[in-house]
Coordinates of C-alpha atoms and ligand atoms in Angstrom, one line a residue:
M942 CA 38.8 16.4 40.4
K943 CA 38.8 16.5 44.2
L944 CA 38.2 13.3 46.2
K945 CA 36.2 13.3 49.4
I946 CA 35.3 10.5 51.8
H947 CA 32.0 10.8 53.7
V948 CA 31.1 8.8 56.7
N949 CA 28.1 10.7 58.1
A950 CA 24.5 9.6 57.7
L951 CA 23.6 9.2 54.0
Q952 CA 20.8 11.7 54.1
T953 CA 23.2 14.4 55.3
I954 CA 25.5 14.3 52.2
S955 CA 24.9 17.3 50.0
S956 CA 25.5 16.3 46.4
D957 CA 24.2 17.1 43.0
V958 CA 23.9 13.3 42.3
L959 CA 24.1 10.7 45.0
I960 CA 24.8 7.4 43.3
L961 CA 23.4 4.4 45.1
P962 CA 24.6 1.1 43.7
L963 CA 22.4 -1.9 44.7
F964 CA 22.7 -5.6 44.5
E965 CA 19.7 -7.8 43.9
E966 CA 19.9 -9.5 47.3
D967 CA 19.6 -6.4 49.4
S968 CA 18.0 -3.9 47.1
A969 CA 14.5 -4.2 48.6
D970 CA 15.7 -3.9 52.2
K971 CA 17.9 -0.9 51.5
L972 CA 15.2 1.0 49.5
A973 CA 12.7 0.4 52.4
K974 CA 15.3 1.9 54.8
W975 CA 15.9 4.8 52.6
V976 CA 12.3 5.9 52.5
K977 CA 12.8 7.4 55.9
K978 CA 16.0 9.2 54.8
F979 CA 14.9 10.5 51.4
G980 CA 11.1 10.5 51.4
Q981 CA 8.2 8.9 49.6
T982 CA 9.6 9.0 46.1
L983 CA 11.7 6.0 47.1
E984 CA 8.7 4.0 48.1
A985 CA 7.3 4.2 44.6
A986 CA 10.7 3.6 43.0
A987 CA 11.2 0.5 45.2
K988 CA 8.3 -1.2 43.3
D989 CA 10.1 -0.8 40.0
F990 CA 13.6 -1.5 41.1
S991 CA 15.1 -4.9 41.8
G992 CA 18.9 -4.2 41.6
Q993 CA 19.1 -6.2 38.4
K994 CA 22.3 -5.6 36.5
G995 CA 22.1 -2.5 34.3
Q996 CA 18.9 -1.0 35.9
T997 CA 19.1 2.7 36.5
Q998 CA 16.7 5.1 38.0
L999 CA 17.0 8.9 38.6
L1000 CA 15.0 10.2 41.5
Y1001 CA 14.3 13.6 43.1
P1002 CA 14.2 13.0 46.9
T1003 CA 11.9 15.1 49.0
E1004 CA 14.0 14.7 52.1
G1005 CA 17.7 14.6 52.8
R1006 CA 20.4 16.9 51.3
A1007 CA 21.1 15.2 48.0
K1008 CA 19.5 16.9 45.0
R1009 CA 19.2 13.7 43.0
L1010 CA 19.5 10.0 43.7
L1011 CA 20.7 7.6 41.1
L1012 CA 19.8 4.0 41.8
M1013 CA 22.0 1.6 39.9
G1014 CA 21.4 -2.2 39.7
F1015 CA 24.7 -4.2 40.0
G1016 CA 23.1 -7.7 39.7
K1017 CA 23.9 -10.6 42.0
T1018 CA 26.4 -10.0 44.8
S1019 CA 28.0 -13.3 44.1
D1020 CA 28.9 -12.2 40.6
A1021 CA 30.6 -9.0 41.7
T1022 CA 34.2 -8.4 40.7
M1023 CA 36.3 -5.2 40.5
E1024 CA 35.6 -5.2 36.8
S1025 CA 31.9 -5.7 37.0
I1026 CA 31.8 -2.7 39.4
R1027 CA 33.8 -0.6 37.0
Q1028 CA 31.5 -1.5 34.1
G1029 CA 28.4 -1.1 36.3
I1030 CA 29.2 2.4 37.5
A1031 CA 30.1 3.6 34.0
A1032 CA 26.5 4.2 33.1
S1033 CA 26.2 6.9 35.7
A1034 CA 28.6 9.1 33.7
A1035 CA 25.9 10.0 31.2
V1036 CA 23.5 11.0 34.0
V1037 CA 26.2 13.1 35.7
R1038 CA 26.8 14.9 32.4
N1039 CA 23.2 15.3 31.5
V1040 CA 22.3 17.0 34.7
G1041 CA 25.6 18.9 35.0
A1042 CA 26.4 17.5 38.5
A1043 CA 29.4 19.3 39.9
K1044 CA 29.3 17.3 43.1
V1045 CA 28.9 13.6 42.7
T1046 CA 28.9 11.1 45.6
M1047 CA 29.0 7.3 45.2
A1048 CA 27.9 5.1 48.1
L1049 CA 30.0 2.0 48.6
P1050 CA 27.8 -1.0 48.2
G1051 CA 28.6 -3.7 50.8
C1052 CA 29.7 -7.0 49.3
F1053 CA 32.3 -9.7 49.9
L1054 CA 35.1 -7.7 48.1
E1055 CA 37.6 -5.7 50.0
T1056 CA 36.4 -2.1 50.8
A1057 CA 39.5 -0.6 49.2
D1058 CA 39.0 -2.6 46.0
V1059 CA 35.3 -1.6 45.7
S1060 CA 36.2 2.0 46.3
Q1061 CA 39.0 1.8 43.7
A1062 CA 36.8 0.1 41.1
L1063 CA 34.0 2.6 41.5
T1064 CA 36.4 5.6 41.2
E1065 CA 38.1 4.1 38.1
G1066 CA 34.9 3.2 36.4
L1067 CA 33.4 6.6 36.8
L1068 CA 36.5 8.6 35.9
L1069 CA 37.3 6.4 32.9
A1070 CA 33.7 6.7 31.7
L1071 CA 33.9 10.5 32.0
Y1072 CA 36.9 10.6 29.7
Q1073 CA 36.6 12.8 26.6
F1074 CA 39.2 13.5 24.0
D1075 CA 38.3 17.1 23.1
R1076 CA 41.7 18.4 21.9
Y1077 CA 40.4 18.9 18.4
K1078 CA 36.9 20.2 19.2
T1079 CA 36.7 23.8 18.1
S1080 CA 33.3 24.4 19.6
K1081 CA 33.1 24.6 23.4
K1082 CA 29.6 23.2 23.1
E1083 CA 31.0 19.9 22.1
V1084 CA 33.1 19.7 25.2
L1085 CA 31.2 17.6 27.7
F1086 CA 30.6 18.5 31.3
A1087 CA 33.0 17.2 33.9
P1088 CA 32.2 17.1 37.7
K1089 CA 34.5 19.0 40.2
Q1090 CA 34.2 16.8 43.2
L1091 CA 33.9 13.1 43.7
G1092 CA 32.7 11.8 47.0
I1093 CA 32.8 8.3 48.4
W1094 CA 30.4 7.5 51.1
T1095 CA 31.1 4.5 53.3
K1096 CA 29.5 3.1 56.4
S1097 CA 32.7 1.5 57.6
Q1098 CA 36.5 1.4 57.0
P1099 CA 36.8 5.0 55.8
N1100 CA 40.6 4.6 55.5
A1101 CA 40.4 1.7 53.2
A1102 CA 37.8 3.5 51.2
K1103 CA 40.1 6.5 50.9
K1104 CA 43.1 4.5 49.9
G1105 CA 41.1 2.7 47.3
A1106 CA 39.6 5.9 45.8
E1107 CA 43.1 7.6 45.7
A1108 CA 44.6 4.6 43.9
G1109 CA 41.6 4.5 41.6
K1110 CA 42.1 8.2 40.7
V1111 CA 45.8 7.7 40.0
V1112 CA 45.1 4.6 37.9
A1113 CA 42.3 6.3 35.9
E1114 CA 44.3 9.4 35.3
A1115 CA 47.2 7.3 34.0
V1116 CA 44.9 5.4 31.7
C1117 CA 43.4 8.7 30.4
R1118 CA 47.0 10.0 29.8
A1119 CA 47.6 6.9 27.7
R1120 CA 44.4 7.4 25.8
D1121 CA 45.3 11.0 25.1
L1122 CA 48.7 10.0 23.7
V1123 CA 47.0 7.3 21.5
N1124 CA 44.3 9.6 20.3
L1125 CA 46.8 12.4 19.3
S1126 CA 46.6 13.0 15.6
P1127 CA 49.5 11.4 13.5
N1128 CA 50.5 14.8 12.1
E1129 CA 51.5 15.9 15.6
K1130 CA 52.8 12.6 16.9
T1131 CA 56.4 12.3 15.6
P1132 CA 58.8 10.1 17.6
H1133 CA 60.4 13.1 19.2
I1134 CA 57.0 14.7 20.1
L1135 CA 56.1 11.5 21.8
A1136 CA 59.5 11.5 23.6
N1137 CA 58.9 15.1 24.7
E1138 CA 55.5 14.2 26.1
A1139 CA 57.2 11.5 28.1
R1140 CA 59.8 14.0 29.2
E1141 CA 57.1 16.3 30.4
D1142 CA 55.6 13.5 32.5
A1143 CA 59.0 12.7 33.9
Q1144 CA 59.4 16.3 35.0
K1145 CA 55.8 16.6 36.3
W1146 CA 55.8 13.4 38.3
G1147 CA 59.4 13.0 39.1
F1148 CA 60.8 10.0 37.3
N1149 CA 64.0 9.9 35.2
I1150 CA 64.2 9.9 31.4
E1151 CA 66.9 9.7 28.8
I1152 CA 66.0 10.3 25.2
W1153 CA 68.4 9.1 22.4
E1154 CA 68.6 10.9 19.2
K1155 CA 69.3 9.1 15.9
K1156 CA 73.1 9.5 16.3
R1157 CA 73.1 7.5 19.5
I1158 CA 70.7 4.9 18.0
E1159 CA 73.2 4.5 15.2
A1160 CA 76.1 4.3 17.5
E1161 CA 74.4 1.5 19.5
K1162 CA 73.6 -0.3 16.2
F1163 CA 69.9 -0.6 16.6
G1164 CA 69.6 -2.1 13.2
G1165 CA 65.9 -2.9 13.4
L1166 CA 64.8 0.5 14.6
L1167 CA 66.9 2.2 12.0
A1168 CA 65.6 0.0 9.2
V1169 CA 62.0 0.7 10.0
N1170 CA 62.8 4.3 10.2
L1171 CA 64.4 4.5 6.8
G1172 CA 61.2 5.4 5.0
S1173 CA 60.3 8.3 7.3
P1174 CA 61.3 11.9 7.1
E1175 CA 61.2 12.0 11.0
P1176 CA 64.2 10.6 12.9
P1177 CA 63.6 7.8 15.4
A1178 CA 63.8 8.1 19.2
F1179 CA 64.7 5.7 21.9
M1180 CA 63.4 6.5 25.4
I1181 CA 64.8 5.1 28.7
L1182 CA 62.5 5.8 31.6
E1183 CA 63.6 5.0 35.1
W1184 CA 61.9 4.9 38.5
K1185 CA 64.5 4.1 41.1
P1186 CA 63.4 4.7 44.7
E1187 CA 66.0 4.2 47.5
K1188 CA 63.8 1.7 49.3
A1189 CA 63.3 -0.6 46.3
L1190 CA 62.3 -4.1 47.2
N1191 CA 63.6 -5.7 44.1
E1192 CA 67.4 -6.3 43.7
K1193 CA 67.2 -6.6 39.9
P1194 CA 65.1 -4.2 38.0
L1195 CA 61.8 -4.9 36.3
V1196 CA 61.8 -3.7 32.7
L1197 CA 58.8 -2.6 30.7
V1198 CA 59.2 -2.3 26.9
G1199 CA 56.5 -0.5 24.8
K1200 CA 56.1 -0.6 21.0
G1201 CA 56.2 3.0 19.9
V1202 CA 55.3 2.9 16.2
V1203 CA 53.7 6.4 16.1
Y1204 CA 52.1 5.5 12.8
D1205 CA 52.1 2.3 10.9
T1206 CA 51.3 2.5 7.2
G1207 CA 52.8 -0.9 6.7
G1208 CA 55.7 0.7 4.7
L1209 CA 56.2 -0.6 1.2
S1210 CA 54.0 -3.6 2.2
L1211 CA 51.3 -1.0 2.4
K1212 CA 48.2 -1.5 4.5
P1213 CA 44.7 -1.1 3.0
T1214 CA 43.0 2.1 4.4
K1215 CA 39.6 0.9 5.8
D1216 CA 39.6 -0.8 9.2
S1217 CA 43.3 -1.1 8.9
M1218 CA 45.6 1.8 8.3
D1219 CA 42.9 4.2 9.3
H1220 CA 43.5 3.6 13.0
M1221 CA 47.2 2.9 13.0
K1222 CA 47.9 6.0 15.1
C1223 CA 47.2 3.4 17.9
D1224 CA 50.4 1.6 17.1
M1225 CA 52.2 3.2 20.0
S1226 CA 49.6 2.0 22.5
G1227 CA 52.3 -0.1 24.2
A1228 CA 54.5 2.9 24.6
A1229 CA 51.6 4.9 25.9
A1230 CA 50.9 2.2 28.5
V1231 CA 54.5 2.2 29.6
I1232 CA 54.7 6.0 29.9
A1233 CA 51.5 6.2 31.8
T1234 CA 52.6 3.4 34.2
F1235 CA 55.6 5.5 35.2
Q1236 CA 53.4 8.4 36.4
A1237 CA 51.5 5.9 38.5
L1238 CA 54.7 4.4 39.9
S1239 CA 55.8 7.8 40.9
R1240 CA 52.5 9.0 42.3
M1241 CA 52.0 5.8 44.3
D1242 CA 55.7 5.9 45.3
L1243 CA 56.0 2.2 44.7
P1244 CA 59.2 0.7 46.2
L1245 CA 60.3 -1.0 43.0
Q1246 CA 63.1 -0.2 40.6
V1247 CA 61.6 -0.2 37.1
I1248 CA 63.1 0.7 33.7
G1249 CA 61.0 1.6 30.7
L1250 CA 62.3 1.2 27.2
I1251 CA 60.5 2.7 24.2
P1252 CA 61.7 2.5 20.6
A1253 CA 59.8 5.0 18.5
T1254 CA 59.5 5.6 14.8
D1255 CA 56.8 5.6 12.2
N1256 CA 56.7 3.1 9.4
R1257 CA 56.2 4.6 5.9
P1258 CA 56.9 3.8 2.3
S1259 CA 59.4 6.1 0.5
G1260 CA 62.2 5.9 -2.0
N1261 CA 64.5 5.2 0.9
A1262 CA 62.3 2.7 2.8
Y1263 CA 63.4 -0.7 3.8
V1264 CA 62.2 -3.4 1.3
P1265 CA 61.1 -7.0 1.4
G1266 CA 64.3 -9.0 0.9
D1267 CA 66.5 -6.7 3.0
V1268 CA 68.7 -8.5 5.5
I1269 CA 69.1 -6.4 8.6
R1270 CA 71.7 -6.8 11.4
M1271 CA 70.1 -6.2 14.7
H1272 CA 71.6 -4.8 18.0
N1273 CA 72.5 -8.2 19.3
G1274 CA 74.3 -9.1 16.1
M1275 CA 71.6 -11.5 14.7
T1276 CA 70.5 -11.1 11.1
V1277 CA 66.8 -10.8 10.0
E1278 CA 65.5 -11.2 6.6
V1279 CA 62.6 -8.8 6.0
L1280 CA 59.8 -10.4 4.1
N1281 CA 57.1 -8.0 5.0
T1282 CA 57.8 -4.4 6.0
D1283 CA 54.5 -4.4 7.8
A1284 CA 56.0 -6.7 10.4
E1285 CA 57.9 -3.7 11.8
G1286 CA 56.9 -3.9 15.4
R1287 CA 59.1 -7.0 16.1
M1288 CA 62.0 -5.3 14.3
I1289 CA 62.1 -2.4 16.7
L1290 CA 61.2 -4.4 19.8
A1291 CA 64.0 -6.8 19.1
D1292 CA 66.5 -4.1 19.6
A1293 CA 64.9 -2.9 22.8
L1294 CA 64.7 -6.4 24.2
S1295 CA 68.4 -6.9 23.4
W1296 CA 69.3 -3.7 25.1
A1297 CA 67.3 -4.8 28.2
Q1298 CA 69.8 -7.7 28.7
Q1299 CA 72.4 -5.4 30.2
Y1300 CA 70.1 -4.6 33.2
D1301 CA 70.2 -8.3 34.3
P1302 CA 66.5 -7.9 34.9
E1303 CA 64.2 -9.8 37.3
L1304 CA 61.6 -9.7 34.5
V1305 CA 60.9 -7.9 31.3
I1306 CA 57.4 -7.3 30.1
D1307 CA 57.0 -6.0 26.6
I1308 CA 53.6 -4.6 25.5
A1309 CA 52.8 -4.1 21.8
T1310 CA 50.1 -3.8 19.2
L1311 CA 51.9 -6.5 17.4
T1312 CA 49.7 -8.7 15.2
G1313 CA 46.4 -8.6 13.4
A1314 CA 46.2 -12.3 14.3
Q1315 CA 45.8 -11.4 17.9
V1316 CA 42.6 -9.6 17.0
V1317 CA 41.4 -12.7 15.2
A1318 CA 42.3 -15.0 18.1
L1319 CA 41.0 -13.0 21.1
G1320 CA 39.1 -10.0 19.7
N1321 CA 39.3 -6.7 21.5
F1322 CA 38.5 -7.9 25.0
V1323 CA 41.6 -9.9 25.8
A1324 CA 45.3 -9.5 25.1
G1325 CA 47.5 -12.5 24.3
I1326 CA 50.4 -13.2 26.6
M1327 CA 53.4 -15.4 25.9
T1328 CA 56.5 -16.2 27.9
N1329 CA 59.8 -18.1 27.6
E1330 CA 59.5 -21.6 28.9
D1331 CA 61.6 -21.8 32.0
A1332 CA 60.7 -23.3 35.4
K1333 CA 58.8 -20.1 36.5
A1334 CA 56.8 -19.6 33.2
Q1335 CA 53.5 -20.8 34.6
E1336 CA 53.9 -18.6 37.7
R1337 CA 54.5 -15.5 35.7
L1338 CA 51.5 -16.1 33.4
T1339 CA 49.3 -16.8 36.4
L1340 CA 50.4 -13.6 38.1
L1341 CA 49.8 -11.5 35.0
Q1342 CA 46.4 -13.1 34.5
E1343 CA 45.5 -12.3 38.1
A1344 CA 46.5 -8.7 37.5
G1345 CA 44.4 -8.8 34.4
M1346 CA 41.3 -10.1 36.2
R1347 CA 41.7 -7.4 39.0
S1348 CA 42.5 -4.5 36.6
G1349 CA 39.9 -5.5 33.9
D1350 CA 42.7 -5.5 31.3
W1351 CA 42.2 -9.2 30.6
V1352 CA 45.0 -11.4 29.3
H1353 CA 45.2 -15.0 28.2
P1354 CA 48.2 -17.2 27.5
L1355 CA 49.2 -18.6 24.1
P1356 CA 51.5 -21.6 23.8
M1357 CA 55.1 -21.1 22.9
F1358 CA 56.1 -24.7 21.8
P1359 CA 59.5 -24.8 20.0
A1360 CA 57.8 -26.0 16.8
F1361 CA 56.4 -22.5 16.3
G1362 CA 59.9 -21.2 16.4
D1363 CA 60.8 -23.1 13.2
L1364 CA 58.3 -20.9 11.3
V1365 CA 60.6 -17.8 11.7
K1366 CA 63.8 -19.5 10.6
S1367 CA 65.2 -18.0 7.4
T1368 CA 67.2 -19.7 4.7
V1369 CA 69.4 -16.6 4.1
A1370 CA 69.6 -15.0 7.5
D1371 CA 69.2 -16.1 11.2
L1372 CA 65.5 -15.2 11.3
K1373 CA 62.8 -13.9 9.0
N1374 CA 60.3 -11.3 10.2
V1375 CA 57.2 -13.2 9.1
G1376 CA 56.1 -16.7 10.1
G1377 CA 53.4 -17.3 7.5
P1378 CA 49.6 -17.2 7.9
A1379 CA 49.3 -19.6 10.7
A1380 CA 49.6 -18.7 14.4
G1381 CA 50.8 -15.2 13.6
T1382 CA 50.7 -13.9 17.2
I1383 CA 52.8 -16.8 18.5
T1384 CA 55.4 -16.7 15.7
A1385 CA 55.8 -13.0 16.4
G1386 CA 56.3 -14.0 20.1
K1387 CA 58.8 -16.7 19.0
F1388 CA 60.7 -14.1 16.9
L1389 CA 61.0 -11.8 19.9
E1390 CA 62.1 -14.6 22.2
H1391 CA 65.4 -14.8 20.3
F1392 CA 66.4 -11.4 21.7
T1393 CA 65.8 -12.2 25.3
N1394 CA 68.0 -14.0 27.8
Y1395 CA 66.0 -13.3 30.9
P1396 CA 62.5 -14.0 32.3
W1397 CA 60.2 -12.3 29.9
V1398 CA 56.5 -11.9 29.1
H1399 CA 55.2 -10.6 25.8
V1400 CA 51.8 -8.9 25.8
D1401 CA 50.1 -8.5 22.4
I1402 CA 47.4 -5.8 22.7
A1403 CA 46.6 -5.2 19.0
G1404 CA 42.9 -5.9 19.6
P1405 CA 42.1 -4.2 22.9
A1406 CA 44.2 -1.1 22.4
W1407 CA 41.6 0.5 20.2
I1408 CA 37.8 0.2 19.8
A1409 CA 35.6 1.7 17.1
T1410 CA 32.4 1.3 19.2
P1411 CA 32.2 2.7 22.7
R1412 CA 31.5 0.2 25.6
H1413 CA 30.9 0.7 29.3
Y1414 CA 33.8 2.9 30.6
Q1415 CA 35.6 3.0 27.2
P1416 CA 34.8 5.7 24.7
A1417 CA 35.6 5.0 21.1
G1418 CA 39.3 5.3 20.2
G1419 CA 42.4 4.5 22.2
T1420 CA 41.4 2.5 25.3
G1421 CA 44.7 2.9 27.3
F1422 CA 44.7 -0.9 27.6
G1423 CA 47.6 -2.3 29.4
T1424 CA 48.1 0.7 31.7
K1425 CA 46.0 -0.6 34.6
L1426 CA 47.3 -4.1 33.9
L1427 CA 50.9 -3.0 34.4
I1428 CA 50.1 -0.9 37.4
E1429 CA 48.2 -3.7 39.1
F1430 CA 51.0 -6.2 38.3
L1431 CA 53.6 -3.9 39.9
R1432 CA 51.4 -3.2 42.9
M1433 CA 51.0 -7.0 43.3
R1434 CA 54.7 -7.4 43.2
V1435 CA 55.0 -5.0 46.1
Q1436 CA 52.4 -6.8 48.1
Q1437 CA 54.0 -10.2 47.5
A1438 CA 57.2 -8.8 49.0
D1439 CA 55.3 -7.3 52.0
A1440 CA 53.3 -10.5 52.3
K1441 CA 51.3 -8.9 55.0
P1442 CA 48.1 -10.8 55.7
E1443 CA 45.2 -8.5 54.8
I1444 CA 42.5 -7.9 57.3
S1445 CA 39.2 -8.4 55.6
E1446 CA 36.3 -6.5 56.9
Q1447 CA 33.1 -5.7 55.1
A1448 CA 31.5 -2.4 54.4
E1449 CA 27.8 -2.3 54.2
L1450 CA 25.5 0.2 52.8
A1451 CA 23.3 1.8 55.4
Ligands
BES2169 N1 50.5 -2.7 13.9 C1 50.2 -3.9 13.3 C2 49.3 -4.9 14.1 C3 47.9 -4.4 14.4 C4 46.9 -4.9 13.7 C5 47.7 -3.5 15.4 C6 45.6 -4.5 14.0 C7 46.4 -3.1 15.7 C8 45.3 -3.6 15.0 C9 51.5 -4.7 13.0 O1 52.6 -3.9 12.8 C10 51.3 -5.4 11.7 O2 51.1 -4.8 10.7 N2 51.4 -6.8 11.8 C11 51.2 -7.6 10.6 C12 52.3 -8.6 10.7 C13 52.3 -9.5 9.5 C14 52.8 -8.7 8.2 C15 53.3 -10.7 9.7 C16 49.9 -8.2 10.7 O3 49.5 -8.7 11.8 O4 49.2 -8.2 9.7
MN2170 MN1 52.8 -3.2 10.7
ZN2171 ZN1 52.6 -2.0 13.7

């Protein structure tokens, strides 16, 4: 998909579909102006169109160079956010497909948001909505149409519009990469296939990767990862991704840890099939988000040193599988009593978090489809975030929440009071891997905390990683959740360091 920025008069843009987002406040004025540019069809349309949120109207102009116009209502300007723009533009994807529009142009609507942000959000919303996972479709007929060129029309600040659209394209493509990895069938998603996919990305985009085989994992005594892997015929893998530009702003690295359970049957504590095991190929969504973030780091050339750690295995029952009652010695030497083999995510993350200690990191963020309790607490809209309680805890949570608001990957903090930690104390070992029925997301967080000795945020994405019913720019299946969150968080980290005051100008639709 090619990007193009247009600044010439709107009626001179040749396009198969020219998308015109409109806010309620200025909808009538703009439509009146456009009658001169596009002809009388607009006059009739103006009577039916108010800019109300969700309204769409396809028109065939009698003047101007666009073949079709698509009016889209974006609601009240005052309600506009990057996410409302992403969600708003998503409905245009169906029209673009239905008419087979090879050349699509979106006009930037003027509002109080930054031009670059509006341009980024529009680009992300459309590209994400156009995503289709067609790997397993045999018939070409089922493969949906995709446009070739995406134009952005702006009345002012073309450079900001261009930067925003380019960032939006990188973000959307990263999210789509994460979705592809999540949607991959379990029979072709072994730990080493996943590792090789990451290696291909590393080669394609230019970041470093090291992949450990089982021997190295044994040598490093990753007891949690090895225990979970016991039931599987496929060996585990441990990936170390690295983005280390010369001009990095951060002295200590940022570390991203992704849960890479390529399939979670529950192990001997077997999951029921329906609405549970049936979508557990999504249990490497954290890993997918981390892998996808690295391509964005590289494509955006962000001046940050970042490490990615991904423990990968499946979790299966077999004669050799780890059993409830097993006591496992972890990489950091602590012992864990396994009381439920389905609480495997924390077992493999614990080793990765211990390994992260040697980097003396500025911050570690782990991202994982960790608990069913997260889905109960926050549904599939919002991820739960938890952090260790030091002086900067609140600041970290606030920053991640802000990245969540901007990226549309919403997150919300859960409390980490010491009392929750008592629930994962074991009578026979240092810890047990389940905390009982209450506050399951937090007790999982408390478990992980024992393996950290640095500033750390845990992101539980069990709910938002996967949706059974499509919504706005998310088709059913893997959502790629967490990818735009991490990318936005890292971009914000760069901006903080730059601390350049931003010049705010406003673009306005002609
Ligand atoms: N992968 C699951 C969590 C999950 C649930 C992800 C729903 C996506 C959607 C995790 O490994 C798990 O099974 N957690 C258990 C832990 C329990 C046994 C303490 C759970 O939440 O039921
Ligand atoms: Mn599980
Ligand atoms: Zn799991």
